Amino acid sequence: MIREEFDITAWHGPFEFETRARAQIALEHGHLLYFPKMPFQLSNSETEFLDGGLTDGKAKNISLDHTSGKLQGTSATGERAQRLAAMMERFGAGATRLVKDLLPNYSKVERARTSYRPVEVEGRVYSVISDDRLLHVDAFPSRPMRNGKRILRFFANVASLSPDGGGSRQWEVGEPFADFAAKFAPRVKPHFPGKSWAYDKLGVTRGKRSAYDEMMLSLHDAAKRDTNYQKTAPHTPLEFPPGSCWLVYTDQVLHAALKGEFALEQTFHFDVAQMGEPDTAPIRVLEKITGKGLA
Ligand code: SIN
Ligand code: FE
């Protein structure tokens, strides 16, 4: 099953050995971990944040940097912004505890940005490259992962169940990363080496992009631009109802978000060397296909 279900109801351990082992194996093999019985609870006063007008109108997400407490992309100010940041922080800290308790070997996972996505996905206007309704693997132009560091994301659908049973976040996931990479990696043109140096110096990127970063960005863009691939590639629809949570390696699992509003998301970064099965990491798969070291 592409979606591995967990019956747990608490956002912390202890979890049984069998549960922890099952979680790590599923995740590293490109499955999504699905938690249908572990909702993220909003307090009464926080339900006011179920409002599509909460973004600043420019960014599609509101983001929180937990190290500085800085909140970006919101129209909320003053005391309201502080309460929004507190809600996002409670979510992000909870997600971090859950990931560390559930995944036996992930104690060194790094908590990155926390986001809140209050805008309905369906019907928004996007450029092709920023259209996450198209199948893609995550790769970010300004945030190099250098030596193949993983992008792990935990999501919670905090929408309320609508009277018609709606409110689900609707995704599609694609074929295994190795199959996707075998099709697209040979088409990617080698990048101009001076570019990553210049981007770093100009402050376009936070640190220098590696050959792995260039390749992942190319794969992200090539998949979205290939209308034939988008039409004919395998798509498995997945629904995440209000109150459910899920965890997935979005640099590995081809995904598209088609519909839904009000999701919270916590990003983690994780060293390939600390994985149970590092050979499943995108960098190792791409190195095997290209026959080159990419970091
Ligand atoms: C994405 O990572 O492509 C978007 C996921 C979502 O917002 O549900
Ligand atoms: Fe994505």
CSV table of C-alpha atoms and ligand atoms in Angstrom, one decimal:
chain,number,residue,atom,x,y,z
A,1,MET,CA,0.0,0.0,0.0
A,2,ILE,CA,1.3,3.4,-0.9
A,3,ARG,CA,-0.4,4.8,2.2
A,4,GLU,CA,0.6,2.9,5.3
A,5,GLU,CA,-2.0,3.4,8.0
A,6,PHE,CA,-1.3,3.9,11.8
A,7,ASP,CA,-3.9,3.7,14.4
A,8,ILE,CA,-2.1,5.8,16.9
A,9,THR,CA,-4.0,8.6,18.7
A,10,ALA,CA,-1.3,10.3,20.7
A,11,TRP,CA,1.3,12.7,19.4
A,12,HIS,CA,4.1,11.1,21.4
A,13,GLY,CA,5.5,7.7,22.3
A,14,PRO,CA,6.2,5.2,23.6
A,15,PHE,CA,5.4,3.3,20.5
A,16,GLU,CA,5.9,-0.5,20.1
A,17,PHE,CA,9.0,-1.7,18.4
A,18,GLU,CA,6.9,-3.2,15.6
A,19,THR,CA,5.1,0.1,14.9
A,20,ARG,CA,8.4,2.0,14.8
A,21,ALA,CA,10.1,-0.5,12.5
A,22,ARG,CA,7.0,-0.5,10.2
A,23,ALA,CA,7.1,3.3,10.1
A,24,GLN,CA,10.7,3.6,9.1
A,25,ILE,CA,10.6,0.9,6.4
A,26,ALA,CA,7.5,2.3,4.8
A,27,LEU,CA,8.7,5.9,4.8
A,28,GLU,CA,12.1,5.0,3.3
A,29,HIS,CA,10.5,2.9,0.6
A,30,GLY,CA,8.5,5.8,-0.6
A,31,HIS,CA,5.2,5.2,1.2
A,32,LEU,CA,3.1,7.8,3.0
A,33,LEU,CA,2.5,7.3,6.7
A,34,TYR,CA,-1.2,8.0,7.4
A,35,PHE,CA,-2.6,8.9,10.8
A,36,PRO,CA,-6.4,9.1,10.5
A,37,LYS,CA,-7.0,9.1,14.3
A,38,MET,CA,-4.6,11.8,15.6
A,39,PRO,CA,-6.2,15.2,14.8
A,40,PHE,CA,-4.4,18.4,15.5
A,41,GLN,CA,-6.8,20.2,17.8
A,42,LEU,CA,-7.5,23.9,17.4
A,43,SER,CA,-8.7,25.8,20.5
A,44,ASN,CA,-12.0,27.7,20.2
A,45,SER,CA,-10.2,31.0,19.7
A,46,GLU,CA,-8.0,29.5,17.0
A,47,THR,CA,-10.9,28.5,14.7
A,48,GLU,CA,-10.8,32.2,13.6
A,49,PHE,CA,-7.7,31.2,11.6
A,50,LEU,CA,-9.8,29.0,9.3
A,51,ASP,CA,-9.8,31.9,7.0
A,52,GLY,CA,-8.5,32.1,3.4
A,53,GLY,CA,-7.8,35.8,3.9
A,54,LEU,CA,-5.1,35.1,6.5
A,55,THR,CA,-2.3,35.2,3.9
A,56,ASP,CA,-0.8,38.5,2.8
A,57,GLY,CA,-2.2,37.8,-0.7
A,58,LYS,CA,1.3,37.4,-2.2
A,59,ALA,CA,2.6,34.2,-0.6
A,60,LYS,CA,0.5,31.0,-0.9
A,61,ASN,CA,1.7,29.9,2.6
A,62,ILE,CA,2.3,31.5,5.9
A,63,SER,CA,5.6,30.4,7.3
A,64,LEU,CA,7.2,30.3,10.8
A,65,ASP,CA,10.9,30.1,11.4
A,66,HIS,CA,10.9,28.4,14.8
A,67,THR,CA,14.5,29.5,15.6
A,68,SER,CA,13.7,33.2,15.3
A,69,GLY,CA,9.9,33.1,15.9
A,70,LYS,CA,9.6,35.1,12.7
A,71,LEU,CA,6.2,34.8,10.9
A,72,GLN,CA,6.0,35.5,7.2
A,73,GLY,CA,3.3,35.8,4.6
A,74,THR,CA,0.3,36.8,6.8
A,75,SER,CA,-2.0,39.7,7.0
A,76,ALA,CA,-2.5,39.2,10.7
A,77,THR,CA,-0.8,41.7,13.0
A,78,GLY,CA,-0.2,42.3,16.7
A,79,GLU,CA,-1.8,40.0,19.2
A,80,ARG,CA,-3.6,38.0,16.4
A,81,ALA,CA,-0.3,37.3,14.7
A,82,GLN,CA,1.2,36.2,18.0
A,83,ARG,CA,-1.7,33.7,18.5
A,84,LEU,CA,-1.3,32.4,15.0
A,85,ALA,CA,2.5,31.9,15.5
A,86,ALA,CA,1.7,30.1,18.8
A,87,MET,CA,-0.7,27.7,17.0
A,88,MET,CA,1.9,27.0,14.4
A,89,GLU,CA,4.6,26.5,17.0
A,90,ARG,CA,2.4,24.0,19.0
A,91,PHE,CA,1.9,22.1,15.8
A,92,GLY,CA,5.5,22.1,14.7
A,93,ALA,CA,6.8,21.1,18.2
A,94,GLY,CA,4.2,18.3,18.3
A,95,ALA,CA,5.1,17.1,14.9
A,96,THR,CA,8.8,17.0,15.8
A,97,ARG,CA,8.2,15.0,19.0
A,98,LEU,CA,6.0,12.5,17.0
A,99,VAL,CA,8.6,12.0,14.3
A,100,LYS,CA,11.4,11.5,16.9
A,101,ASP,CA,9.3,9.1,18.9
A,102,LEU,CA,8.0,7.1,16.0
A,103,LEU,CA,11.2,6.8,14.0
A,104,PRO,CA,13.9,4.9,15.9
A,105,ASN,CA,16.9,6.2,14.0
A,106,TYR,CA,15.7,9.8,13.3
A,107,SER,CA,16.8,11.4,16.6
A,108,LYS,CA,19.0,13.9,14.6
A,109,VAL,CA,16.3,15.0,12.3
A,110,GLU,CA,16.4,18.8,11.9
A,111,ARG,CA,13.2,20.8,12.2
A,112,ALA,CA,13.0,23.4,9.4
A,113,ARG,CA,10.1,25.8,8.6
A,114,THR,CA,6.6,25.4,9.7
A,115,SER,CA,3.8,26.4,7.3
A,116,TYR,CA,0.1,27.1,7.3
A,117,ARG,CA,-1.8,26.8,4.1
A,118,PRO,CA,-5.1,28.5,4.4
A,119,VAL,CA,-5.8,29.1,0.7
A,120,GLU,CA,-8.0,26.7,-1.3
A,121,VAL,CA,-5.7,24.9,-3.7
A,122,GLU,CA,-8.3,24.3,-6.4
A,123,GLY,CA,-8.9,27.1,-8.8
A,124,ARG,CA,-5.9,29.2,-7.9
A,125,VAL,CA,-3.8,30.6,-10.7
A,126,TYR,CA,-0.3,29.3,-10.9
A,127,SER,CA,2.7,29.4,-13.3
A,128,VAL,CA,3.5,25.8,-14.5
A,129,ILE,CA,6.6,25.6,-12.3
A,130,SER,CA,4.8,26.7,-9.1
A,131,ASP,CA,1.7,24.6,-9.8
A,132,ASP,CA,1.7,21.9,-7.2
A,133,ARG,CA,-1.4,20.4,-8.7
A,134,LEU,CA,1.0,18.8,-11.2
A,135,LEU,CA,3.0,15.7,-10.2
A,136,HIS,CA,6.5,16.6,-8.9
A,137,VAL,CA,9.2,15.9,-6.4
A,138,ASP,CA,10.1,18.7,-4.1
A,139,ALA,CA,13.2,20.7,-4.8
A,140,PHE,CA,13.6,24.4,-3.8
A,141,PRO,CA,15.5,26.9,-5.9
A,142,SER,CA,16.8,28.9,-2.9
A,143,ARG,CA,17.4,26.0,-0.4
A,144,PRO,CA,20.1,23.6,-1.6
A,145,MET,CA,20.2,20.2,0.0
A,146,ARG,CA,23.9,19.8,-1.0
A,147,ASN,CA,24.8,16.2,-0.3
A,148,GLY,CA,21.3,14.8,-0.8
A,149,LYS,CA,19.8,15.8,2.5
A,150,ARG,CA,16.2,14.6,2.7
A,151,ILE,CA,13.0,16.6,2.7
A,152,LEU,CA,10.5,15.0,5.1
A,153,ARG,CA,7.2,16.7,5.6
A,154,PHE,CA,4.4,16.2,8.1
A,155,PHE,CA,0.9,17.5,7.2
A,156,ALA,CA,-2.3,18.0,9.2
A,157,ASN,CA,-5.6,18.8,7.6
A,158,VAL,CA,-7.3,21.2,10.1
A,159,ALA,CA,-10.3,22.0,7.9
A,160,SER,CA,-13.7,21.3,9.5
A,161,LEU,CA,-15.8,18.5,8.1
A,162,SER,CA,-18.3,20.3,5.9
A,163,PRO,CA,-22.0,19.2,6.0
A,164,ASP,CA,-21.6,17.5,2.6
A,165,GLY,CA,-18.8,15.4,3.9
A,166,GLY,CA,-16.2,17.6,2.2
A,167,GLY,CA,-13.1,19.3,3.5
A,168,SER,CA,-10.6,16.5,2.5
A,169,ARG,CA,-7.2,17.4,1.1
A,170,GLN,CA,-6.9,15.6,-2.2
A,171,TRP,CA,-3.6,14.4,-3.5
A,172,GLU,CA,-2.4,12.2,-6.2
A,173,VAL,CA,0.9,10.3,-6.0
A,174,GLY,CA,2.9,8.9,-8.9
A,175,GLU,CA,5.2,6.1,-9.7
A,176,PRO,CA,8.3,5.0,-7.6
A,177,PHE,CA,11.2,7.5,-7.7
A,178,ALA,CA,13.5,5.1,-9.5
A,179,ASP,CA,11.1,4.7,-12.4
A,180,PHE,CA,10.5,8.4,-12.7
A,181,ALA,CA,14.2,9.1,-12.5
A,182,ALA,CA,15.1,6.5,-15.1
A,183,LYS,CA,12.8,8.4,-17.5
A,184,PHE,CA,13.8,11.9,-16.7
A,185,ALA,CA,17.4,11.9,-15.5
A,186,PRO,CA,18.9,11.1,-19.0
A,187,ARG,CA,17.1,14.1,-20.5
A,188,VAL,CA,18.5,16.6,-18.0
A,189,LYS,CA,21.3,18.7,-19.5
A,190,PRO,CA,24.5,19.2,-17.5
A,191,HIS,CA,24.4,22.5,-15.7
A,192,PHE,CA,26.9,25.3,-16.1
A,193,PRO,CA,29.2,24.9,-13.1
A,194,GLY,CA,29.8,28.7,-12.6
A,195,LYS,CA,26.1,29.2,-12.0
A,196,SER,CA,25.9,27.7,-8.5
A,197,TRP,CA,28.9,29.6,-7.4
A,198,ALA,CA,27.4,32.9,-8.7
A,199,TYR,CA,23.9,32.2,-7.2
A,200,ASP,CA,25.6,31.6,-3.8
A,201,LYS,CA,27.6,34.8,-4.1
A,202,LEU,CA,24.6,36.9,-5.2
A,203,GLY,CA,22.5,35.5,-2.3
A,204,VAL,CA,20.0,33.8,-4.7
A,205,THR,CA,20.6,30.5,-2.8
A,206,ARG,CA,21.5,29.8,0.8
A,207,GLY,CA,24.8,28.1,0.2
A,208,LYS,CA,26.0,26.6,-3.0
A,209,ARG,CA,23.9,24.2,-5.1
A,210,SER,CA,25.5,20.8,-5.7
A,211,ALA,CA,25.1,18.7,-8.9
A,212,TYR,CA,22.4,16.9,-6.9
A,213,ASP,CA,20.4,20.2,-6.3
A,214,GLU,CA,20.7,21.1,-10.0
A,215,MET,CA,19.4,17.7,-11.0
A,216,MET,CA,16.5,17.7,-8.6
A,217,LEU,CA,15.4,21.2,-9.7
A,218,SER,CA,15.6,20.0,-13.4
A,219,LEU,CA,13.6,16.9,-12.5
A,220,HIS,CA,11.0,19.0,-10.7
A,221,ASP,CA,10.6,21.4,-13.7
A,222,ALA,CA,10.8,18.7,-16.4
A,223,ALA,CA,8.0,16.7,-14.8
A,224,LYS,CA,5.7,19.7,-14.5
A,225,ARG,CA,6.4,20.9,-18.0
A,226,ASP,CA,5.8,17.4,-19.6
A,227,THR,CA,2.1,17.6,-20.4
A,228,ASN,CA,2.2,14.1,-21.8
A,229,TYR,CA,3.8,12.7,-18.6
A,230,GLN,CA,1.2,14.5,-16.5
A,231,LYS,CA,-1.6,13.0,-18.6
A,232,THR,CA,-0.3,9.4,-18.9
A,233,ALA,CA,1.8,8.7,-15.9
A,234,PRO,CA,0.4,6.6,-13.1
A,235,HIS,CA,-1.7,8.6,-10.6
A,236,THR,CA,-3.0,7.2,-7.4
A,237,PRO,CA,-5.6,9.5,-5.8
A,238,LEU,CA,-5.4,9.9,-2.0
A,239,GLU,CA,-7.9,11.7,0.3
A,240,PHE,CA,-6.9,13.1,3.6
A,241,PRO,CA,-10.1,13.9,5.5
A,242,PRO,CA,-10.4,16.7,8.1
A,243,GLY,CA,-8.6,15.7,11.3
A,244,SER,CA,-6.1,13.4,9.6
A,245,CYS,CA,-2.3,13.7,9.4
A,246,TRP,CA,0.4,12.3,7.1
A,247,LEU,CA,4.2,12.1,6.8
A,248,VAL,CA,6.1,11.7,3.6
A,249,TYR,CA,9.5,12.1,1.9
A,250,THR,CA,8.4,14.7,-0.7
A,251,ASP,CA,11.8,14.7,-2.4
A,252,GLN,CA,11.1,11.0,-3.3
A,253,VAL,CA,7.4,10.6,-3.6
A,254,LEU,CA,5.9,12.1,-6.7
A,255,HIS,CA,2.9,14.1,-5.5
A,256,ALA,CA,0.3,16.6,-6.6
A,257,ALA,CA,-2.1,18.5,-4.3
A,258,LEU,CA,-5.4,19.0,-6.1
A,259,LYS,CA,-7.8,20.4,-3.6
A,260,GLY,CA,-8.2,21.4,0.0
A,261,GLU,CA,-7.7,24.3,2.3
A,262,PHE,CA,-6.4,24.7,5.9
A,263,ALA,CA,-3.4,22.4,6.2
A,264,LEU,CA,-0.5,22.8,8.6
A,265,GLU,CA,2.9,21.5,7.5
A,266,GLN,CA,6.2,20.9,9.2
A,267,THR,CA,9.4,20.3,7.1
A,268,PHE,CA,12.3,18.3,8.4
A,269,HIS,CA,15.7,17.8,6.9
A,270,PHE,CA,17.6,14.5,7.4
A,271,ASP,CA,21.1,13.3,6.5
A,272,VAL,CA,21.1,10.4,4.1
A,273,ALA,CA,23.9,8.7,6.1
A,274,GLN,CA,21.5,8.3,9.1
A,275,MET,CA,18.8,6.6,7.2
A,276,GLY,CA,18.2,2.9,7.7
A,277,GLU,CA,18.4,2.3,4.0
A,278,PRO,CA,20.4,5.1,2.4
A,279,ASP,CA,20.2,3.5,-1.0
A,280,THR,CA,16.6,4.5,-1.3
A,281,ALA,CA,17.5,8.2,-1.1
A,282,PRO,CA,17.1,10.2,-4.3
A,283,ILE,CA,20.8,11.1,-4.4
A,284,ARG,CA,21.8,7.4,-4.3
A,285,VAL,CA,19.2,6.5,-7.0
A,286,LEU,CA,20.4,9.3,-9.3
A,287,GLU,CA,24.0,8.5,-8.8
A,288,LYS,CA,23.3,4.9,-9.8
A,289,ILE,CA,21.5,6.0,-13.0
A,290,THR,CA,24.1,8.6,-14.0
A,291,GLY,CA,27.2,6.7,-12.8
A,292,LYS,CA,28.5,9.9,-11.2
A,293,GLY,CA,28.9,11.3,-7.7
A,294,LEU,CA,26.4,14.2,-7.4
A,295,ALA,CA,27.6,15.9,-4.2
B,1,SIN,C1,3.1,20.2,-2.2
B,1,SIN,O1,4.1,20.0,-1.5
B,1,SIN,O2,3.2,20.0,-3.4
B,1,SIN,C2,1.8,20.8,-1.7
B,1,SIN,C3,1.2,19.9,-0.7
B,1,SIN,C4,0.0,20.5,0.0
B,1,SIN,O3,0.0,21.7,0.3
B,1,SIN,O4,-0.9,19.7,0.3
B,2,FE,FE,5.4,19.5,-3.3
